[in-house]
C-alpha positions as MATLAB code, in Angstrom:
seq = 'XXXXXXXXXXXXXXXXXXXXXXXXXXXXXXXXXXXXXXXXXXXXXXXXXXXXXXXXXXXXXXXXXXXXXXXXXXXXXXXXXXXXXXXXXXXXXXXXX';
ca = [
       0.000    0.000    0.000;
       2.969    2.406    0.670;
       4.272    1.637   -2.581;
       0.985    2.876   -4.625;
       0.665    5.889   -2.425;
       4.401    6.589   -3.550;
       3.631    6.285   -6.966;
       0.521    8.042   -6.793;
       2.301   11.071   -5.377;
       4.883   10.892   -8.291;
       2.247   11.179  -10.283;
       0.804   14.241   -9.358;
       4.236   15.808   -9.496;
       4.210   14.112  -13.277;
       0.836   16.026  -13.756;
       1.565   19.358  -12.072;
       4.873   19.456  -14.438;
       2.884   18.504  -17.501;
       0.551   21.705  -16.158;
       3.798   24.432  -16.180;
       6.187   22.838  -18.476;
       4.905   24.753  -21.800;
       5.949   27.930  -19.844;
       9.151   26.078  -18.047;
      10.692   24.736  -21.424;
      10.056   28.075  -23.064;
       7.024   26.383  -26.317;
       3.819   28.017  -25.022;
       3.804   30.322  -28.086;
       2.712   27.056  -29.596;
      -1.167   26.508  -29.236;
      -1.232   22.719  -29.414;
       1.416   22.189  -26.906;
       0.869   24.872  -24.586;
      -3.298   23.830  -24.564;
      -2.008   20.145  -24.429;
      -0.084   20.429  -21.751;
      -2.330   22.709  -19.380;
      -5.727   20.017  -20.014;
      -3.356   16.962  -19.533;
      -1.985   18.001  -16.633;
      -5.340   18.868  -15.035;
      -6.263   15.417  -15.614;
      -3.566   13.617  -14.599;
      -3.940   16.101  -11.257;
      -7.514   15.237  -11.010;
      -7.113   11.697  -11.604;
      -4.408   11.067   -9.023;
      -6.074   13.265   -6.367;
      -9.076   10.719   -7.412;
      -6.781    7.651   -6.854;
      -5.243    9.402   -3.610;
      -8.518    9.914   -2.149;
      -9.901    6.590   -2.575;
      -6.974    4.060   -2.979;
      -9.286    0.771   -3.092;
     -10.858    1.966   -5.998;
      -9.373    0.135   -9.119;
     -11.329    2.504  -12.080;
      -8.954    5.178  -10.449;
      -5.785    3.200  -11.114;
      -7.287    2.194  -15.011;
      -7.943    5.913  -15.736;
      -4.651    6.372  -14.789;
      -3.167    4.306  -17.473;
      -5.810    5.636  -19.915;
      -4.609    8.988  -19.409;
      -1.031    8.198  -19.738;
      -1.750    6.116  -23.039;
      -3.065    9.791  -23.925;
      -0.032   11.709  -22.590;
       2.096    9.628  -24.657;
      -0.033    9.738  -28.276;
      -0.099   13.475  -27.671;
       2.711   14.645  -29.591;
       2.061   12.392  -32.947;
      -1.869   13.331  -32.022;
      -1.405   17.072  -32.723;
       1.500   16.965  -34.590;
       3.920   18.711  -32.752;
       7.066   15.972  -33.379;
       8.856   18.698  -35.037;
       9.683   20.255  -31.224;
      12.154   17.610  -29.952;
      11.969   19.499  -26.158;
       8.345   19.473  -26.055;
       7.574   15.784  -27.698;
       9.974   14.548  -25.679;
       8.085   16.280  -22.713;
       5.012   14.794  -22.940;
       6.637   11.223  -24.035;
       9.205   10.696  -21.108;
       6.403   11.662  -18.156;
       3.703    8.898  -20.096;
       6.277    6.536  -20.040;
       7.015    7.371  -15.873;
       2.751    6.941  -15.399;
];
């Protein structure tokens, strides 16, 4: 059980950087990653408060995943491979979830 809560904690630091990183790695002028970034980190925040909250429930761990999954298709999604800091951004947090 310490384990999970560990990883759930890690995370919500993996959200909450996916929230500021358009503005921390300098590629908000870019509308697809900066909007990308801001509603996938509010759901990965959301979803591991969720799985924080209630710890026995297993649709919190499975959304989870999903949104990782999501995190990680982002970049070929909206087509912004062409910016190696900010593909690799979103693709090296989905692979931590």
């Amino acid at each position: 059980m310490i384990w999970k809560k560990t990883l759930d904690w890690l995370n919500l630091i993996l959200g909450l950087w996916l929230l500021v990183s358009p503005w921390a790695l300098g590629v908000s002028a870019n509308l697809a990653v900066l909007w990308s970034g801001v509603l996938l980190g509010i759901v990965l925040v959301v979803l591991t408060l969720w799985a924080l909250v209630q710890p026995q429930d297993m649709m919190a761990e499975w959304s989870n995943i999903v949104a990782g999954v999501l995190v990680f298709a982002t970049p070929w999604a909206l087509g912004f491979t062409t910016l190696a800091e900010a593909a690799r951004n979103t693709s090296t947090p989905a692979t931590m979830l």
